[in-house]
Tab-separated table of C-alpha atoms in Angstrom:
chain	number	residue	atom	x	y	z
B	14	MET	CA	-5.585	4.915	12.050
B	15	THR	CA	-6.815	4.014	8.571
B	16	ALA	CA	-4.330	5.382	5.349
B	17	HIS	CA	-6.431	7.462	3.600
B	18	ALA	CA	-5.016	9.348	0.687
B	19	HIS	CA	-2.006	12.109	1.041
B	20	THR	CA	-2.219	11.691	5.072
B	21	HIS	CA	-0.827	15.019	6.326
B	22	THR	CA	0.714	12.525	9.673
B	23	ALA	CA	3.557	15.122	12.466
B	24	LEU	CA	3.895	13.974	15.870
B	25	SER	CA	1.489	15.978	18.739
B	26	ARG	CA	3.563	15.431	21.419
B	27	LEU	CA	6.762	13.172	22.144
B	28	THR	CA	7.194	11.289	25.377
B	29	LEU	CA	10.980	10.246	26.819
B	30	THR	CA	11.377	8.176	30.273
B	31	ASP	CA	15.409	7.022	30.667
B	32	PHE	CA	15.941	7.673	27.555
B	33	ARG	CA	19.526	7.958	27.218
B	34	SER	CA	19.965	11.506	29.128
B	35	TYR	CA	16.611	11.841	29.728
B	36	ALA	CA	15.236	10.590	32.677
B	37	ARG	CA	12.421	12.331	31.517
B	38	ALA	CA	11.638	14.445	29.391
B	39	ASP	CA	7.563	15.763	28.049
B	40	LEU	CA	7.406	17.620	24.741
B	41	MET	CA	3.999	18.962	23.706
B	42	LEU	CA	3.960	20.033	19.339
B	43	ASP	CA	1.614	21.918	17.144
B	44	GLY	CA	2.597	20.501	13.553
B	45	ARG	CA	4.819	22.667	11.617
B	46	PRO	CA	8.930	21.984	11.810
B	47	VAL	CA	10.472	21.848	14.931
B	48	TYR	CA	13.837	23.304	15.558
B	49	LEU	CA	16.025	22.085	18.654
B	50	VAL	CA	19.216	24.568	19.316
B	51	GLY	CA	21.586	23.780	22.110
B	52	PRO	CA	25.293	23.162	23.524
B	53	ASN	CA	27.251	20.099	21.566
B	54	GLY	CA	26.064	16.763	24.442
B	55	ALA	CA	22.642	18.373	25.398
B	56	GLY	CA	20.489	15.487	24.585
B	57	LYS	CA	19.230	17.107	20.879
B	58	THR	CA	20.464	14.346	19.071
B	59	ASN	CA	18.314	11.996	21.281
B	60	LEU	CA	15.908	13.182	20.804
B	61	LEU	CA	15.005	12.874	17.085
B	62	GLU	CA	16.770	9.047	17.996
B	63	ALA	CA	13.575	8.616	20.262
B	64	VAL	CA	10.961	9.427	17.115
B	65	SER	CA	13.193	7.324	14.866
B	66	LEU	CA	12.374	4.301	17.695
B	67	PHE	CA	9.292	4.866	15.575
B	68	THR	CA	10.098	1.953	13.106
B	69	PRO	CA	11.557	-0.563	12.542
B	70	GLY	CA	14.963	-1.903	13.422
B	71	ARG	CA	17.185	-0.014	15.930
B	72	GLY	CA	16.755	3.821	14.412
B	73	LEU	CA	18.917	6.515	13.908
B	74	ARG	CA	21.863	4.712	15.662
B	75	GLY	CA	21.680	1.695	15.010
B	76	SER	CA	22.641	1.352	18.345
B	77	PRO	CA	21.826	-2.465	20.387
B	78	LEU	CA	18.004	-1.215	22.690
B	79	ALA	CA	20.093	-2.322	25.889
B	80	GLU	CA	22.597	0.591	25.286
B	81	VAL	CA	19.990	3.676	24.854
B	82	GLY	CA	18.734	2.887	28.638
B	83	ARG	CA	19.799	4.979	30.692
B	84	ARG	CA	23.085	5.210	33.240
B	85	LEU	CA	23.769	6.048	35.610
B	86	PRO	CA	28.311	6.381	36.823
B	87	GLY	CA	27.992	2.479	38.480
B	88	GLU	CA	25.584	0.964	36.777
B	89	ALA	CA	27.137	-2.300	34.444
B	90	LEU	CA	23.221	-2.057	32.000
B	91	GLY	CA	21.134	1.488	30.906
B	92	ARG	CA	18.076	1.050	31.896
B	93	ALA	CA	14.247	-0.315	31.050
B	94	TRP	CA	13.318	3.425	29.171
B	95	THR	CA	9.986	3.305	26.814
B	96	VAL	CA	9.647	6.014	24.952
B	97	ALA	CA	5.837	7.609	23.301
B	98	ALA	CA	3.911	9.611	20.418
B	99	VAL	CA	0.723	10.831	19.924
B	100	VAL	CA	0.220	11.329	15.988
B	101	SER	CA	-1.796	12.973	14.265
B	102	ALA	CA	-3.284	12.245	10.835
B	103	ASP	CA	-6.185	14.102	9.079
B	104	GLY	CA	-6.419	15.212	12.778
B	105	GLU	CA	-6.706	11.258	13.662
B	106	GLU	CA	-4.539	11.276	17.031
B	107	THR	CA	-3.569	7.228	17.789
B	108	GLN	CA	-0.945	6.239	20.386
B	109	LEU	CA	2.166	5.184	20.399
B	110	GLY	CA	4.556	3.463	21.895
B	111	THR	CA	7.648	1.196	22.607
B	112	GLY	CA	10.469	0.134	24.452
B	113	VAL	CA	11.620	-2.729	27.386
B	114	GLU	CA	9.894	-3.915	30.001
B	115	THR	CA	13.706	-5.509	31.350
B	116	PRO	CA	17.411	-3.137	31.848
B	117	GLY	CA	19.744	-4.913	28.876
B	118	ALA	CA	16.388	-6.184	26.855
B	119	ALA	CA	17.330	-7.375	22.756
B	120	ARG	CA	14.443	-6.759	21.683
B	121	ARG	CA	12.137	-4.247	22.539
B	122	THR	CA	8.294	-3.719	22.538
B	123	VAL	CA	5.777	-1.589	20.465
B	124	ARG	CA	1.814	-0.482	21.316
B	125	ILE	CA	-0.355	0.508	19.522
B	126	ALA	CA	-3.469	1.898	20.356
B	127	GLY	CA	-2.785	-0.564	23.445
B	128	GLU	CA	-2.250	-3.810	22.179
B	129	THR	CA	1.081	-4.979	21.498
B	130	LEU	CA	2.664	-5.775	18.049
B	131	PRO	CA	5.111	-6.212	16.133
B	132	PRO	CA	7.362	-3.320	15.276
B	133	GLY	CA	6.942	-3.594	10.808
B	134	ARG	CA	3.549	-1.547	11.838
B	135	LEU	CA	4.351	1.554	12.891
B	136	ALA	CA	4.919	2.258	8.864
B	137	ASP	CA	0.926	1.404	9.047
B	138	HIS	CA	0.911	5.214	10.969
B	139	LEU	CA	4.526	6.639	10.255
B	140	ARG	CA	6.759	7.005	7.722
B	141	GLN	CA	10.026	8.949	8.414
B	142	VAL	CA	14.061	9.993	6.441
B	143	TRP	CA	16.076	10.849	8.052
B	144	LEU	CA	19.683	12.920	7.233
B	145	THR	CA	22.598	12.952	10.253
B	146	PRO	CA	26.704	13.810	10.737
B	147	ALA	CA	27.619	10.283	10.394
B	148	GLN	CA	26.666	10.180	6.874
B	149	ASP	CA	28.762	13.422	5.825
B	150	ARG	CA	32.055	10.895	4.737
B	151	LEU	CA	28.671	8.594	2.559
B	152	PHE	CA	30.508	8.869	-1.192
B	153	LEU	CA	33.628	8.819	0.842
B	154	GLU	CA	32.975	5.104	2.588
B	155	GLY	CA	32.567	2.145	1.614
B	156	ALA	CA	29.781	0.497	-1.016
B	157	SER	CA	27.902	-0.725	2.929
B	158	ASP	CA	26.930	2.967	4.024
B	159	ARG	CA	26.122	3.670	0.992
B	160	ARG	CA	23.170	0.772	0.698
B	161	ARG	CA	22.312	0.834	4.010
B	162	PHE	CA	21.322	4.898	3.662
B	163	PHE	CA	19.394	3.649	0.153
B	164	ASP	CA	17.744	1.202	2.068
B	165	ARG	CA	16.228	2.896	4.447
B	166	LEU	CA	15.245	5.435	1.599
B	167	VAL	CA	13.703	2.413	0.534
B	168	PHE	CA	12.426	1.901	3.508
B	169	ALA	CA	10.531	5.016	3.827
B	170	ALA	CA	8.222	3.854	-0.044
B	171	ILE	CA	8.344	0.333	0.259
B	172	PRO	CA	7.705	-0.391	4.229
B	173	ARG	CA	8.043	-4.804	3.044
B	174	HIS	CA	11.030	-4.222	2.201
B	175	ALA	CA	12.920	-3.935	5.424
B	176	ALA	CA	11.400	-7.403	6.485
B	177	HIS	CA	12.548	-9.117	3.084
B	178	ALA	CA	16.220	-7.084	4.241
B	179	GLN	CA	16.429	-8.891	7.488
B	180	ALA	CA	15.033	-12.491	5.602
B	181	TYR	CA	18.068	-11.962	3.807
B	182	GLU	CA	20.420	-11.845	6.033
B	183	LYS	CA	18.989	-14.802	8.369
B	184	SER	CA	19.219	-17.162	5.357
B	185	GLN	CA	22.447	-15.771	4.644
B	186	ARG	CA	24.018	-16.009	7.963
B	187	GLU	CA	22.856	-19.290	8.465
B	188	ARG	CA	24.120	-20.892	4.636
B	189	MET	CA	27.768	-19.720	5.829
B	190	ARG	CA	27.426	-21.246	8.981
B	191	LEU	CA	26.785	-24.350	6.788
B	192	LEU	CA	29.599	-23.215	3.926
B	193	THR	CA	31.502	-22.715	6.057
B	194	ASP	CA	32.000	-25.178	9.422
B	195	GLU	CA	34.502	-28.083	10.146
B	196	ALA	CA	32.361	-30.454	10.836
B	197	GLY	CA	31.586	-31.038	8.174
B	198	PRO	CA	30.878	-31.590	4.381
B	199	PRO	CA	27.425	-29.207	3.916
B	200	ASP	CA	23.725	-31.441	3.812
B	201	ALA	CA	23.596	-29.717	0.572
B	202	ALA	CA	19.297	-30.316	0.783
B	203	TRP	CA	20.004	-27.560	3.522
B	204	LEU	CA	21.433	-25.331	0.944
B	205	ASP	CA	19.134	-26.331	-1.349
B	206	ALA	CA	16.950	-24.487	0.694
B	207	LEU	CA	18.775	-21.709	1.711
B	208	GLU	CA	19.273	-20.567	-0.774
B	209	ALA	CA	16.261	-20.630	-2.685
B	210	ARG	CA	15.003	-18.997	0.562
B	211	LEU	CA	17.935	-15.678	-0.430
B	212	ALA	CA	17.668	-15.883	-3.749
B	213	GLU	CA	13.474	-15.268	-2.933
B	214	SER	CA	14.068	-12.808	-0.733
B	215	GLY	CA	17.197	-10.878	-2.834
B	216	ALA	CA	15.366	-10.651	-5.598
B	217	LEU	CA	12.956	-8.641	-3.609
B	218	MET	CA	15.014	-6.276	-1.925
B	219	ALA	CA	16.536	-5.464	-6.511
B	220	GLU	CA	12.990	-4.613	-7.410
B	221	ALA	CA	12.493	-2.290	-4.751
B	222	ARG	CA	15.410	-1.147	-4.896
B	223	ALA	CA	15.079	-0.625	-9.089
B	224	THR	CA	11.738	0.864	-8.357
B	225	THR	CA	12.771	3.808	-5.833
B	226	LEU	CA	15.585	4.579	-8.113
B	227	THR	CA	13.826	5.256	-10.919
B	228	ALA	CA	10.887	6.750	-9.105
B	229	LEU	CA	13.497	9.574	-7.727
B	230	GLN	CA	15.580	9.274	-9.932
B	231	ALA	CA	12.655	10.870	-11.691
B	232	GLU	CA	11.486	13.282	-9.286
B	233	ILE	CA	14.660	14.762	-9.752
B	234	ASP	CA	15.107	15.864	-12.614
B	235	GLY	CA	11.785	17.344	-12.591
B	236	ARG	CA	12.649	19.606	-9.760
B	237	GLY	CA	13.686	22.205	-11.543
B	238	GLU	CA	16.963	24.884	-11.456
B	239	ARG	CA	17.377	24.501	-7.555
B	240	PRO	CA	19.926	25.086	-5.216
B	241	PHE	CA	20.720	22.166	-4.383
B	242	PRO	CA	22.309	19.971	-7.003
B	243	GLN	CA	21.451	17.306	-9.302
B	244	ALA	CA	22.633	14.039	-9.526
B	245	ARG	CA	22.401	11.227	-11.644
B	246	LEU	CA	21.845	7.716	-9.713
B	247	THR	CA	22.902	4.802	-10.887
B	248	LEU	CA	22.652	1.244	-8.609
B	249	THR	CA	25.816	-0.837	-9.776
B	250	GLY	CA	24.607	-3.962	-8.711
B	251	GLU	CA	23.706	-6.587	-10.638
B	252	TRP	CA	20.659	-8.264	-9.381
B	253	GLU	CA	19.586	-4.049	-9.130
B	254	GLN	CA	20.414	-3.870	-12.841
B	255	MET	CA	18.342	-6.821	-12.959
B	256	ALA	CA	14.994	-5.445	-12.233
B	257	ALA	CA	15.908	-2.592	-13.732
B	258	ALA	CA	15.631	-3.682	-17.218
B	259	GLY	CA	12.555	-4.555	-16.088
B	260	ALA	CA	13.777	-8.240	-15.992
B	261	GLU	CA	10.243	-10.640	-14.286
B	262	ILE	CA	11.274	-11.382	-10.716
B	263	ALA	CA	11.393	-14.479	-10.471
B	264	ASP	CA	14.266	-14.761	-13.065
B	265	ILE	CA	16.316	-12.876	-10.826
B	266	GLU	CA	15.223	-15.098	-8.386
B	267	ALA	CA	16.201	-18.341	-10.136
B	268	LYS	CA	19.179	-16.681	-11.966
B	269	LEU	CA	19.969	-15.556	-8.758
B	270	ALA	CA	19.362	-19.192	-6.768
B	271	ALA	CA	21.574	-20.612	-9.476
B	272	ALA	CA	25.002	-18.013	-8.997
B	273	LEU	CA	24.636	-19.099	-5.040
B	274	ALA	CA	24.714	-22.488	-6.175
B	275	ALA	CA	28.217	-22.478	-7.904
B	276	ALA	CA	30.006	-20.049	-5.206
B	277	ARG	CA	29.039	-22.182	-2.322
B	278	PRO	CA	33.361	-23.152	-3.029
B	279	ARG	CA	34.502	-19.526	-3.319
B	280	ASP	CA	32.550	-18.753	-0.341
B	281	ALA	CA	33.401	-21.586	1.028
B	282	ALA	CA	37.283	-19.976	0.721
B	283	ALA	CA	36.051	-16.697	0.994
B	284	GLY	CA	34.417	-16.700	4.388
B	285	ARG	CA	31.425	-14.886	3.294
B	286	ALA	CA	29.121	-14.084	0.720
B	287	LEU	CA	30.276	-13.269	-2.426
B	288	THR	CA	27.467	-13.043	-4.946
B	289	GLY	CA	23.472	-11.288	-4.674
B	290	PRO	CA	22.316	-7.813	-3.784
B	291	HIS	CA	24.415	-7.565	-0.398
B	292	ARG	CA	26.390	-6.934	-2.752
B	293	GLY	CA	25.337	-3.868	-4.941
B	294	ASP	CA	26.285	-0.228	-4.594
B	295	LEU	CA	24.442	3.400	-5.435
B	296	ALA	CA	26.511	5.339	-7.516
B	297	VAL	CA	26.103	9.208	-7.462
B	298	ILE	CA	26.975	11.683	-10.385
B	299	HIS	CA	27.026	15.412	-10.227
B	300	ALA	CA	24.954	16.311	-13.110
B	301	GLU	CA	25.986	19.704	-13.776
B	302	LYS	CA	29.507	18.843	-13.092
B	303	ASP	CA	29.368	15.563	-14.716
B	304	ARG	CA	31.926	13.824	-11.706
B	305	PRO	CA	31.204	11.245	-9.467
B	306	ALA	CA	30.128	12.860	-6.291
B	307	ALA	CA	33.268	11.288	-4.329
B	308	GLU	CA	35.666	13.939	-6.203
B	309	CYS	CA	33.183	16.511	-5.305
B	310	SER	CA	33.808	18.923	-2.110
B	311	THR	CA	32.543	18.983	0.765
B	312	GLY	CA	29.703	21.128	0.720
B	313	GLU	CA	28.279	19.863	-2.259
B	314	GLN	CA	28.591	16.194	-1.481
B	315	LYS	CA	25.916	17.622	1.544
B	316	ALA	CA	23.497	19.144	-0.841
B	317	LEU	CA	23.571	16.335	-3.044
B	318	ILE	CA	22.556	14.018	0.332
B	319	LEU	CA	20.494	17.239	1.030
B	320	ASN	CA	18.116	16.999	-2.436
B	321	LEU	CA	18.850	12.906	-2.227
B	322	VAL	CA	16.742	13.532	0.883
B	323	LEU	CA	14.347	15.756	-0.258
B	324	ALA	CA	13.595	14.477	-3.405
B	325	GLN	CA	12.413	11.402	-1.626
B	326	SER	CA	10.806	13.188	0.853
B	327	ALA	CA	8.441	15.493	-2.178
B	328	ARG	CA	7.565	10.897	-3.762
B	329	LEU	CA	6.277	10.892	-0.069
B	330	SER	CA	4.780	13.709	0.676
B	331	ARG	CA	1.977	13.011	-2.633
B	332	ALA	CA	2.169	9.513	-2.137
B	333	GLU	CA	-1.547	7.733	-2.230
B	334	SER	CA	-2.787	5.772	1.107
B	335	ALA	CA	0.324	6.364	2.733
B	336	PRO	CA	1.245	8.360	5.801
B	337	SER	CA	3.596	12.306	4.801
B	338	PRO	CA	7.239	11.721	6.094
B	339	ILE	CA	8.872	13.487	8.747
B	340	LEU	CA	12.113	14.209	8.016
B	341	LEU	CA	14.423	14.408	11.379
B	342	LEU	CA	17.367	15.799	9.647
B	343	ASP	CA	20.850	16.434	12.480
B	344	GLU	CA	23.254	19.010	12.135
B	345	VAL	CA	22.472	19.721	8.333
B	346	ALA	CA	21.535	23.393	9.143
B	347	ALA	CA	25.083	24.233	9.880
B	348	HIS	CA	26.733	23.366	6.775
B	349	LEU	CA	24.872	25.107	4.587
B	350	ASP	CA	25.212	27.935	2.713
B	351	ARG	CA	22.821	30.257	3.501
B	352	THR	CA	20.628	29.973	0.338
B	353	ARG	CA	21.136	26.170	0.432
B	354	ARG	CA	19.500	26.855	4.342
B	355	ALA	CA	16.577	29.297	2.776
B	356	ALA	CA	16.090	27.225	0.145
B	357	LEU	CA	15.049	23.333	2.933
B	358	PHE	CA	13.751	25.160	4.684
B	359	ASP	CA	11.097	26.822	2.439
B	360	GLU	CA	11.110	23.465	0.755
B	361	ILE	CA	9.681	21.578	4.519
B	362	GLU	CA	7.538	24.548	4.880
B	363	ALA	CA	6.396	23.593	0.794
B	364	LEU	CA	6.076	19.870	1.550
B	365	GLY	CA	4.103	20.790	4.646
B	366	LEU	CA	5.865	18.266	6.539
B	367	GLN	CA	6.712	17.674	9.803
B	368	ALA	CA	10.800	18.357	10.179
B	369	PHE	CA	12.619	17.587	13.315
B	370	LEU	CA	15.711	19.700	12.884
B	371	THR	CA	19.207	20.611	14.921
B	372	GLY	CA	21.513	23.044	15.918
B	373	THR	CA	23.684	24.911	18.493
B	374	ASP	CA	23.575	28.260	17.047
B	375	GLU	CA	19.990	29.621	16.978
B	376	HIS	CA	20.753	32.004	14.011
B	377	LEU	CA	20.673	29.071	12.200
B	378	PHE	CA	17.242	29.030	11.826
B	379	GLU	CA	16.221	33.152	11.862
B	380	ASP	CA	14.361	31.664	8.637
B	381	LEU	CA	12.140	29.706	10.519
B	382	LYS	CA	11.118	31.937	12.690
B	383	GLY	CA	7.175	32.311	12.750
B	384	ARG	CA	7.096	29.451	10.456
B	385	ALA	CA	8.218	26.525	13.301
B	386	GLN	CA	8.132	25.921	17.179
B	387	GLY	CA	12.143	26.325	18.118
B	388	VAL	CA	12.177	24.184	21.839
B	389	ARG	CA	16.111	25.377	23.309
B	390	VAL	CA	17.414	21.875	24.943
B	391	ASP	CA	20.141	22.501	27.785
B	392	ALA	CA	20.755	20.239	31.354
B	393	SER	CA	17.450	22.829	32.347
B	394	GLY	CA	15.241	20.764	31.058
B	395	LEU	CA	13.107	21.504	27.157
B	396	THR	CA	11.999	25.361	27.241
B	397	GLN	CA	9.760	26.500	24.253
B	398	LEU	CA	11.472	29.492	22.691
B	399	ASP	CA	9.369	32.911	21.296
B	400	PRO	CA	8.511	32.312	18.649
B	401	LYS	CA	8.698	36.094	17.582
């Protein structure tokens, strides 16, 4: 598939084999939003997780690959599993597949149009943004959760950010092994090389985060009065702030390399790296109340997070030479009042995006009926709901 400007992307079929609770599931899709209803534990989130694996990384749950294979009582390892999809982009269809070929495998295989390719190539065909119940306490937990959430928004807009983050983490682990090795003094030349790699990938990460935040804030500011609260966003990390202030990547890289070299004794004593883009944070202010998100009500926090996700989705839906995003919203509707629920559904429809939403009660999706595809998920399998 060659992406064109404003490419409308949607799944037209999803097939699971030995994935989580499913021995086999086959879901035909018509490109509209999809709401999945059923009791807790029926497998709704498993379907969203399957879709999320058509991105680099571990998907929306972040689970090790060995855990997602179906496992019967008494089986020590999850079975080999596959998830396949047909993606339609402006009428052109592409077959995608991913899975593990042996139980307990640490790496998954990705096939695109029958060709085995690196997972990063999935971003050529699908971009995804998701929101899950695990993010409900985003503003109350540690900075690492907010970094992961924001990096997911960055990945969707700038896919190469994932590779830079992975390279940074790998070099950081190797550097810390050298610094904490009790066998003797670390090799200075090897540390220099590792810190040069760290500085290169770290500077690129900081630049991508700053670019995304600037664009996201502009999108939020331009959306006007809406049922979702407006937000003011700031990246608090030193390196992201340098990038936001207009510093050249080469200058950020040089300063970061020098800071890492100077921090060797302190990092060795602490047993962890104390400087770098892995230390940054996302600060969110409720604009109307001029209060940090952490001081807002649970409902306001949920609405703030959802507004960030919708704003990024709106940006991506207009992006040139890129697939339109797919939204995965797990148990979001239940936490919104009727007005905000209706506004969410209207916005998804107005953006023309395929979204997957889950909920235990069908009445939560009354305002979507006739505009979306309903599927009941229960012990008997997947059943298409009457659209009326």
